[in-house]
Short mmCIF file of C-alpha atoms and ligand atoms in Angstrom, two decimals:
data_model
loop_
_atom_site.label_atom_id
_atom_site.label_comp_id
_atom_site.label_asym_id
_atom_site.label_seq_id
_atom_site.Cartn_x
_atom_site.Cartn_y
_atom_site.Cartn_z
CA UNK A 1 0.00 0.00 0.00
CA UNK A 2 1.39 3.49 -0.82
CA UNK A 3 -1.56 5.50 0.74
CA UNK A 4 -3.57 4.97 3.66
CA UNK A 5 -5.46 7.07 6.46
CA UNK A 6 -6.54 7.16 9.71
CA UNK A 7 -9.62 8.10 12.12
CA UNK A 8 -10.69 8.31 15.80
CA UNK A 9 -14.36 7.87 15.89
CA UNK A 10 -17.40 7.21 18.35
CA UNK A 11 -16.26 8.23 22.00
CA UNK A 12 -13.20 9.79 22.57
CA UNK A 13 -10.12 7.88 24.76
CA UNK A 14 -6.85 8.87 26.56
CA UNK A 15 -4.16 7.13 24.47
CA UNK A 16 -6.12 7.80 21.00
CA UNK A 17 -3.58 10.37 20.08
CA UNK A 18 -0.61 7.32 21.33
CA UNK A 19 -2.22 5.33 18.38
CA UNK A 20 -2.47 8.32 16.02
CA UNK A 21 1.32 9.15 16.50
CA UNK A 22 2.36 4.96 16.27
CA UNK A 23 0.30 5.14 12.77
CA UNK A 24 1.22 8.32 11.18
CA UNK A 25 5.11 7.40 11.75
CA UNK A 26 5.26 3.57 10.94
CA UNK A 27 3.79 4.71 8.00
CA UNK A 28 6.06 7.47 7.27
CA UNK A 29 8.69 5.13 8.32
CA UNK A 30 8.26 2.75 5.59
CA UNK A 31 7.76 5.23 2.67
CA UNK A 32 3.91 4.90 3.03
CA UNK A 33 1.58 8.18 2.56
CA UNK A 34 -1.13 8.64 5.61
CA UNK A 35 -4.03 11.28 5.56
CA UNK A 36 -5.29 11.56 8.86
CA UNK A 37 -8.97 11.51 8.44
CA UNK A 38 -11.09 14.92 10.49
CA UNK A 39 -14.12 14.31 12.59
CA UNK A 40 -13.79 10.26 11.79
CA UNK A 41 -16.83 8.55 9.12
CA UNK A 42 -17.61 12.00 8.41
CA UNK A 43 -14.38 12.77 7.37
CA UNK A 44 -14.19 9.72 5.08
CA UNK A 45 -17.53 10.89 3.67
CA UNK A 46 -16.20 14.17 3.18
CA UNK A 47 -12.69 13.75 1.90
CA UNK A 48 -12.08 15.78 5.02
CA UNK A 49 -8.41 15.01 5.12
CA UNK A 50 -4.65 16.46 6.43
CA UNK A 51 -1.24 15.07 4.79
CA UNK A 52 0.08 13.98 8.24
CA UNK A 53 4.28 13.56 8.43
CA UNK A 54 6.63 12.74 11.23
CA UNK A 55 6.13 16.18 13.25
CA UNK A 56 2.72 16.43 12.73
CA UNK A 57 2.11 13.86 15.73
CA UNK A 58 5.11 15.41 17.58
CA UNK A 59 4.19 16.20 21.43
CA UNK A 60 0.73 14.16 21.51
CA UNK A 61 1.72 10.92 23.06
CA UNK A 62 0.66 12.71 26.65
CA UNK A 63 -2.63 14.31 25.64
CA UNK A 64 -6.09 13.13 25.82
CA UNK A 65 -8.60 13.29 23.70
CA UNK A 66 -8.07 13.19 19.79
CA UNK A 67 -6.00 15.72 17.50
CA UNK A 68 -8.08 14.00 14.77
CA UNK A 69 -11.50 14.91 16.64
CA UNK A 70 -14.30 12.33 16.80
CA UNK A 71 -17.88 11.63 15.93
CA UNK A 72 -20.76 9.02 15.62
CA UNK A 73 -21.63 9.47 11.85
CA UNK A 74 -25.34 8.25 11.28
CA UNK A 75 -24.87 8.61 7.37
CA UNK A 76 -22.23 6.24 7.43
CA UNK A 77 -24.65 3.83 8.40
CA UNK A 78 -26.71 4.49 5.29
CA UNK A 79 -25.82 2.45 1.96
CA UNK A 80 -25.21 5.95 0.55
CA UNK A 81 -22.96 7.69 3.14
CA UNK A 82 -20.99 4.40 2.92
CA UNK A 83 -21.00 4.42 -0.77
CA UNK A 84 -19.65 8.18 -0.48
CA UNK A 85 -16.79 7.08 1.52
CA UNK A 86 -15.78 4.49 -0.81
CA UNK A 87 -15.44 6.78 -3.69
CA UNK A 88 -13.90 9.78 -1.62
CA UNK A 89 -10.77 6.87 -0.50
CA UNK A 90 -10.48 5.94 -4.12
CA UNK A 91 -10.41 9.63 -5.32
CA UNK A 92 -7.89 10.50 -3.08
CA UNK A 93 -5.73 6.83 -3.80
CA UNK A 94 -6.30 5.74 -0.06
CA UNK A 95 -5.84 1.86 -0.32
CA UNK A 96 -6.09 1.29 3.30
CA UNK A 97 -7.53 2.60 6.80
CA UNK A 98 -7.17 2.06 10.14
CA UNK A 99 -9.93 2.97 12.85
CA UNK A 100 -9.92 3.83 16.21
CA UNK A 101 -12.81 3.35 18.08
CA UNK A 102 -15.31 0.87 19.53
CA UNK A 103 -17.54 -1.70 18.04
CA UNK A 104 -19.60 0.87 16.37
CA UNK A 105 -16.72 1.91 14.38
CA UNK A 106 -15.94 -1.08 13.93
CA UNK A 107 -18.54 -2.37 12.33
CA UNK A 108 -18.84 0.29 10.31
CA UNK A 109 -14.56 -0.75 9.25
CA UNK A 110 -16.08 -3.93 8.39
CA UNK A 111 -18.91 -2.90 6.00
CA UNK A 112 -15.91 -0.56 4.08
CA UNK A 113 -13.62 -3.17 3.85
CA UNK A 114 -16.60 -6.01 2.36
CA UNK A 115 -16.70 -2.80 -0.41
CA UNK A 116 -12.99 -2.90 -1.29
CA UNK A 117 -11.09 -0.62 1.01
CA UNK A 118 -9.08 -2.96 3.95
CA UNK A 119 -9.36 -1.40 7.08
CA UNK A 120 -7.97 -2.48 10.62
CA UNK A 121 -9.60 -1.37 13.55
CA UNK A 122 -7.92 -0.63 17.03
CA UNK A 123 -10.36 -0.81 19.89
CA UNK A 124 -10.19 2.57 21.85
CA UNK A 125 -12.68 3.01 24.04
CA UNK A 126 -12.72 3.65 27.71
CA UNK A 127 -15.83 1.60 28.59
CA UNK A 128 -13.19 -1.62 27.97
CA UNK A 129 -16.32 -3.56 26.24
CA UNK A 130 -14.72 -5.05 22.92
CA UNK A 131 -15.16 -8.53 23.32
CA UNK A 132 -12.25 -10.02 21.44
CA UNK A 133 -9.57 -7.62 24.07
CA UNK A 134 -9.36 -7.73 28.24
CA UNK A 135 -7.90 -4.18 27.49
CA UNK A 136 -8.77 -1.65 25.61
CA UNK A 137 -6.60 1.61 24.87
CA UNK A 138 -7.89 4.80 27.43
CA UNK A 139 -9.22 2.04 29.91
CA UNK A 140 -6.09 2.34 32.44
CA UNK A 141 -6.28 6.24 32.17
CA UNK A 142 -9.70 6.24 33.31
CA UNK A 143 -9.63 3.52 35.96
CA UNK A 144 -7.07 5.55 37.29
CA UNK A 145 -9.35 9.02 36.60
CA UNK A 146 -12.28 7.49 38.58
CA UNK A 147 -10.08 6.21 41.68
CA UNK A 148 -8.55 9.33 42.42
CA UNK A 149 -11.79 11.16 42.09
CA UNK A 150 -13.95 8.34 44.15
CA UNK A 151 -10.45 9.06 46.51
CA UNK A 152 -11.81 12.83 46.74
CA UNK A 153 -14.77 11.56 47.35
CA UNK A 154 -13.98 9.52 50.88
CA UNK A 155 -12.52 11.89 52.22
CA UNK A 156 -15.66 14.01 52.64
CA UNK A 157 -17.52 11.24 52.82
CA UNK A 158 -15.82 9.86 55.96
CA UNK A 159 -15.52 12.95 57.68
CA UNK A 160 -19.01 13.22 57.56
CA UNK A 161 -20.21 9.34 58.25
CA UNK A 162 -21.77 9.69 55.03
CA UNK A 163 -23.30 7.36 51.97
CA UNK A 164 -21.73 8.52 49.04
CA UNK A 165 -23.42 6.59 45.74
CA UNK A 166 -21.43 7.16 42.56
CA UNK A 167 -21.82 6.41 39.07
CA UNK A 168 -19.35 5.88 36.68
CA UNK A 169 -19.34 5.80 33.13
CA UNK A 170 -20.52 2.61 31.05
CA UNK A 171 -22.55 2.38 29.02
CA UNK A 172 -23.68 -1.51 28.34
CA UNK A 173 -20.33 -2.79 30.39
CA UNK A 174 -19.59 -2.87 34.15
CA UNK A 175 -15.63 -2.92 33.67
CA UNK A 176 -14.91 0.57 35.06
CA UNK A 177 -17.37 -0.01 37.69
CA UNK A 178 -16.40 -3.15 38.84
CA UNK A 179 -12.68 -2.34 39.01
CA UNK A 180 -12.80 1.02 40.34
CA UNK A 181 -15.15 -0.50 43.39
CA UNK A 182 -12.35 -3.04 44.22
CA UNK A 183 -9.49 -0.44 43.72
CA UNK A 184 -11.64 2.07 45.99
CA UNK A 185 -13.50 -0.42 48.57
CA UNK A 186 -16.89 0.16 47.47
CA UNK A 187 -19.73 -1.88 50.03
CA UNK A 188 -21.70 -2.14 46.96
CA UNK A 189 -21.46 -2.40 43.33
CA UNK A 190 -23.78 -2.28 40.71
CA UNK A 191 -23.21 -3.44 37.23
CA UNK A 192 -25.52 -4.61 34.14
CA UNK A 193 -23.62 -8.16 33.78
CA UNK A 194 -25.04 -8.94 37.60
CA UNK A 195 -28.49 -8.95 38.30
CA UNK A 196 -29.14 -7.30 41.56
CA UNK A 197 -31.93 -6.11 44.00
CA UNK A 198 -31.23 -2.68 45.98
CA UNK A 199 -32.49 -3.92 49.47
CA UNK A 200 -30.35 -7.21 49.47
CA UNK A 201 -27.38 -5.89 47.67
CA UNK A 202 -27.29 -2.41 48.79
CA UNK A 203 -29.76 -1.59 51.93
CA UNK A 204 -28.94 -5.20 53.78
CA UNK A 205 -25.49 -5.13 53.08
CA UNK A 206 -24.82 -1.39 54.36
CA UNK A 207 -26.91 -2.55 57.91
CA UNK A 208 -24.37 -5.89 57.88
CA UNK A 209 -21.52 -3.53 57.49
CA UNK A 210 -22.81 -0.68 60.03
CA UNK A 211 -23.46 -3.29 62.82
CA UNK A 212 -19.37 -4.33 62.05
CA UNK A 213 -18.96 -0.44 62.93
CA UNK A 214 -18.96 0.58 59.46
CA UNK A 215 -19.76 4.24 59.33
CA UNK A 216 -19.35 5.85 55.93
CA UNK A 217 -20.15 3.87 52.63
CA UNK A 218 -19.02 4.05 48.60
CA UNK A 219 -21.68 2.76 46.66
CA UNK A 220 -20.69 2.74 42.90
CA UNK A 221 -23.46 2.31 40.00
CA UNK A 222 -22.21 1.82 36.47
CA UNK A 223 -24.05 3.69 33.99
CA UNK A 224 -25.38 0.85 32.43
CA UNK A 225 -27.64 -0.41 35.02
CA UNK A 226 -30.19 2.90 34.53
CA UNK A 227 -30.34 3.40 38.43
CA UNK A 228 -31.34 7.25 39.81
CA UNK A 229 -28.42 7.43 41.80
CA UNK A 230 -29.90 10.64 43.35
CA UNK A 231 -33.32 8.20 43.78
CA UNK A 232 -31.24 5.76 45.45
CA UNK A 233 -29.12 7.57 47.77
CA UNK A 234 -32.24 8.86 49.08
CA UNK A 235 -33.75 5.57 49.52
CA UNK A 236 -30.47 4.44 51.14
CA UNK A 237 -30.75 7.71 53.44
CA UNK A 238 -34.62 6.56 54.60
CA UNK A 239 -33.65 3.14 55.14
CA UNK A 240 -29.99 2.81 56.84
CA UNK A 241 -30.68 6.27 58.98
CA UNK A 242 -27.13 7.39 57.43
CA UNK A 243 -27.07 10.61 55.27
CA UNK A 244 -26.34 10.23 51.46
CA UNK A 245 -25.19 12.23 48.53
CA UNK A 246 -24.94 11.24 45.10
CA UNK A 247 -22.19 12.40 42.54
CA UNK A 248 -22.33 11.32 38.89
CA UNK A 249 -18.95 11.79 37.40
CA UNK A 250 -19.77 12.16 33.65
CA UNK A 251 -17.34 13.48 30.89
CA UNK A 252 -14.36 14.13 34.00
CA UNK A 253 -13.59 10.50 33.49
CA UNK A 254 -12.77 10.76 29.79
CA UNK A 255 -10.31 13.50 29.40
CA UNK A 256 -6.82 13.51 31.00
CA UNK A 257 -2.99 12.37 29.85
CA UNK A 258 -2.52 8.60 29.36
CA UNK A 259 -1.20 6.52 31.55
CA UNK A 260 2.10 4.95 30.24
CA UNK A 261 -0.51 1.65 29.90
CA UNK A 262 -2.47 3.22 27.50
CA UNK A 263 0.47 5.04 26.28
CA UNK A 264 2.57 1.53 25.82
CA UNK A 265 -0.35 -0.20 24.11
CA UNK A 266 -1.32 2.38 22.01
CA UNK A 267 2.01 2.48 20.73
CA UNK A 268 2.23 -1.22 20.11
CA UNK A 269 -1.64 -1.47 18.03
CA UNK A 270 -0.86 1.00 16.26
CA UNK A 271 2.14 0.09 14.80
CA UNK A 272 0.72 -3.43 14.31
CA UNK A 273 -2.22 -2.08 12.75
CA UNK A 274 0.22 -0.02 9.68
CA UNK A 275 2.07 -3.90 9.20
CA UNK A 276 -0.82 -6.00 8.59
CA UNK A 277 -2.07 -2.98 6.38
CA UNK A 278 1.18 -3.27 4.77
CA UNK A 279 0.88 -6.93 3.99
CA UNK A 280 -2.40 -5.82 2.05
CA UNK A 281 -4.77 -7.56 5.27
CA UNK A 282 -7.55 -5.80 6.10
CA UNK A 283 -10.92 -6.37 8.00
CA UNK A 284 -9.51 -6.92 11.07
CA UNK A 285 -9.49 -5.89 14.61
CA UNK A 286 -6.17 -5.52 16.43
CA UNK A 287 -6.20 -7.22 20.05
CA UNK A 288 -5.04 -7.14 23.25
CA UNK A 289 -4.79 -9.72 25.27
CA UNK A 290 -2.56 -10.64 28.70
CA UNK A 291 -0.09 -7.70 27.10
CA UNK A 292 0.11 -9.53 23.65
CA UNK A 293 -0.96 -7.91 20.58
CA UNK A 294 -2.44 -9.99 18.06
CA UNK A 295 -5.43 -9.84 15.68
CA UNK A 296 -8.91 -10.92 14.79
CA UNK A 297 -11.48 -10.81 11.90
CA UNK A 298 -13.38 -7.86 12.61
CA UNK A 299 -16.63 -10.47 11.66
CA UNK A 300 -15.49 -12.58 14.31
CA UNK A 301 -14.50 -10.20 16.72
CA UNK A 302 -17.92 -8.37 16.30
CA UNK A 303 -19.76 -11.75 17.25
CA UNK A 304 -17.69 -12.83 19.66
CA UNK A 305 -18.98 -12.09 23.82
CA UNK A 306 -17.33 -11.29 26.92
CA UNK A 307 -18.17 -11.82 30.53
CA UNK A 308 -17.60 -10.21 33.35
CA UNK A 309 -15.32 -11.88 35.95
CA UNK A 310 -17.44 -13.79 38.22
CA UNK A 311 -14.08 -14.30 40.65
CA UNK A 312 -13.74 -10.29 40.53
CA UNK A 313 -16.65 -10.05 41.49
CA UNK A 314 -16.93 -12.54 44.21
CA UNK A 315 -13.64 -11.11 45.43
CA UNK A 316 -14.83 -7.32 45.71
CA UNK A 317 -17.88 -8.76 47.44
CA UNK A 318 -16.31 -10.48 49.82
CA UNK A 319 -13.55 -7.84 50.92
CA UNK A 320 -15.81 -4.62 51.06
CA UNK A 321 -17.41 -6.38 53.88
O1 F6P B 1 -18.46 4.68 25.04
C1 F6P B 1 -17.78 5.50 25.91
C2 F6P B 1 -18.73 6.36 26.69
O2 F6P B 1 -17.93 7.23 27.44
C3 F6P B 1 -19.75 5.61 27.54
O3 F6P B 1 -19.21 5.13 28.74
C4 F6P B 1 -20.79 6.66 27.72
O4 F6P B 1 -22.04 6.08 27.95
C5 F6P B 1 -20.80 7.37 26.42
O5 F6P B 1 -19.52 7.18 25.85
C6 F6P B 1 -21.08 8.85 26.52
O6 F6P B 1 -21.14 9.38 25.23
P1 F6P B 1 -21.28 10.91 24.92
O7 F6P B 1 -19.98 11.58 25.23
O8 F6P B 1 -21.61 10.95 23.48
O9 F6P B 1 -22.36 11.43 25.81
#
């Protein structure tokens, strides 16, 4: 391939601009031309493009978000807007592309390479829900993001023998949730994977723990389980006798430098990602898995599932006791 480009798209992810920079110079390195694709499917739809070159990804490894910018792109998902996108990459010679994003963008890397243009996706997404990977690049970063602000959060929370219930970000997938609870010793968590009922796993569980002297309480909620937290600490605050605030930590949790995790493994995909390109295979998704890198059929990867661990689980219920 002489030309390819890239793109960030759906949700933005600390360590998307690692995997920008890893592209853009593996490509330059080995004489290969690489567009870096504005505002991601619309972009592509648009011929929205920038000639990128070594120092055009030069001090971006440390910052969040996305020099490319992101969208979700609902014409994309029309025959049309995909049809567009097709003829804009042939236009402009691009013979290859490789997308950063979640499963949305991923599927919609699958549907352009069955028309003729190879793409490789790299899963970037902070919510850590792409099946075929236990990691996914901005994950670390905002594990990390939520523990220091659920941190905060204790301290006030102790001081005043308080409830504090907390959700997290999530959107189908209790990753960040589960993880952050365990990292911050949360007496409850709440995730869409684990069916649950608020008096036994919440309201009993806080009276266990108060009459083992247990004053102040975490309760985190993942997003995806659709509970009121404000609702909820209220009902907590009626039936334990122990005041409650609720704090939802929305967009904080997505912006921020990398950790060198996300930093590392960006890095690594997105190198990978320019070699298989360069070996003219496309349509797949580039994994991680127990710190290897390897890759999947994006087909495959979309149909594959992933559960939550049941140990984890079992563990973080057992210790926050
Ligand atoms: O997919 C990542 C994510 O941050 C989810 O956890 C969250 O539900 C969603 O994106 C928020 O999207 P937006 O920024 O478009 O509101």
């Amino acid at each position: 391939m002489k030309t390819i480009a890239v793109l960030t798209s759906g949700g933005d992810a600390p360590g998307m601009n690692a995997a920008v920079r890893a592209v853009v110079r593996t490509a330059c390195e080995n004489g290969i031309k690489v567009y870096g694709v504005i505002r991601g499917y619309n972009g592509l739809i648009n011929g929205d493009f920038i000639e990128m070159d070594l120092r055009s990804v030069s001090d971006i490894i440390n910052r969040g978000g996305t020099i490319l910018y992101t969208a979700r792109c609902a014409e994309f998902a029309t025959e049309e807007g995909m049809r567009r996108a097709v003829r804009t990459c042939q236009e402009w010679g691009i013979e290859g592309v490789v997308v950063i994003g979640g499963d949305g963008s991923f599927r919609g890397a699958r549907d352009l390479s069955e028309r003729g243009i190879p793409c490789v996706g790299i899963p970037g997404t902070i919510d850590n829900d792409i099946a075929c990977c236990d990691y996914t690049i901005g994950y670390d970063t905002c594990l990390n993001t939520i523990m220091e602000l659920v941190d905060r959060i204790r301290d006030t929370t102790e001081s005043h023998d308080r409830c504090s219930v907390i959700e997290v970000m999530g959107r189908r997938a209790g990753y960040l949730a589960l993880n952050s609870g365990i990292a911050c010793g949360a007496t409850a968590i709440l995730i869409p994977e684990v069916p649950f009922d608020i008096e036994k796993h919440v309201i009993e569980r806080m009276k266990k723990t108060q009459r083992a002297d247990k004053k102040h309480f975490i309760i985190l909620c993942a997003e995806g389980v659709g509970v009121d937290v404000k609702a909820l600490a209220a009902e907590i605050e009626a039936k334990t006798g122990v005041e409650s605030r609720a704090t939802i930590l929305g967009h904080t949790q997505r912006g921020g430098y990398p950790t060198a995790k996300d930093r590392i493994m960006a890095t690594r995909m997105g190198n990978y990602a320019v070699k298989l390109l360069m070996q003219d295979i496309g349509n797949r998704v580039v994994a991680a898995q127990k710190e290897e890198v390897l890759d999947y059929d994006i087909f495959e990867a979309l149909n594959m599932k992933k559960n939550i661990d049941m140990n984890l689980y079992n563990v973080a219920h057992e210790v926050s006791i």
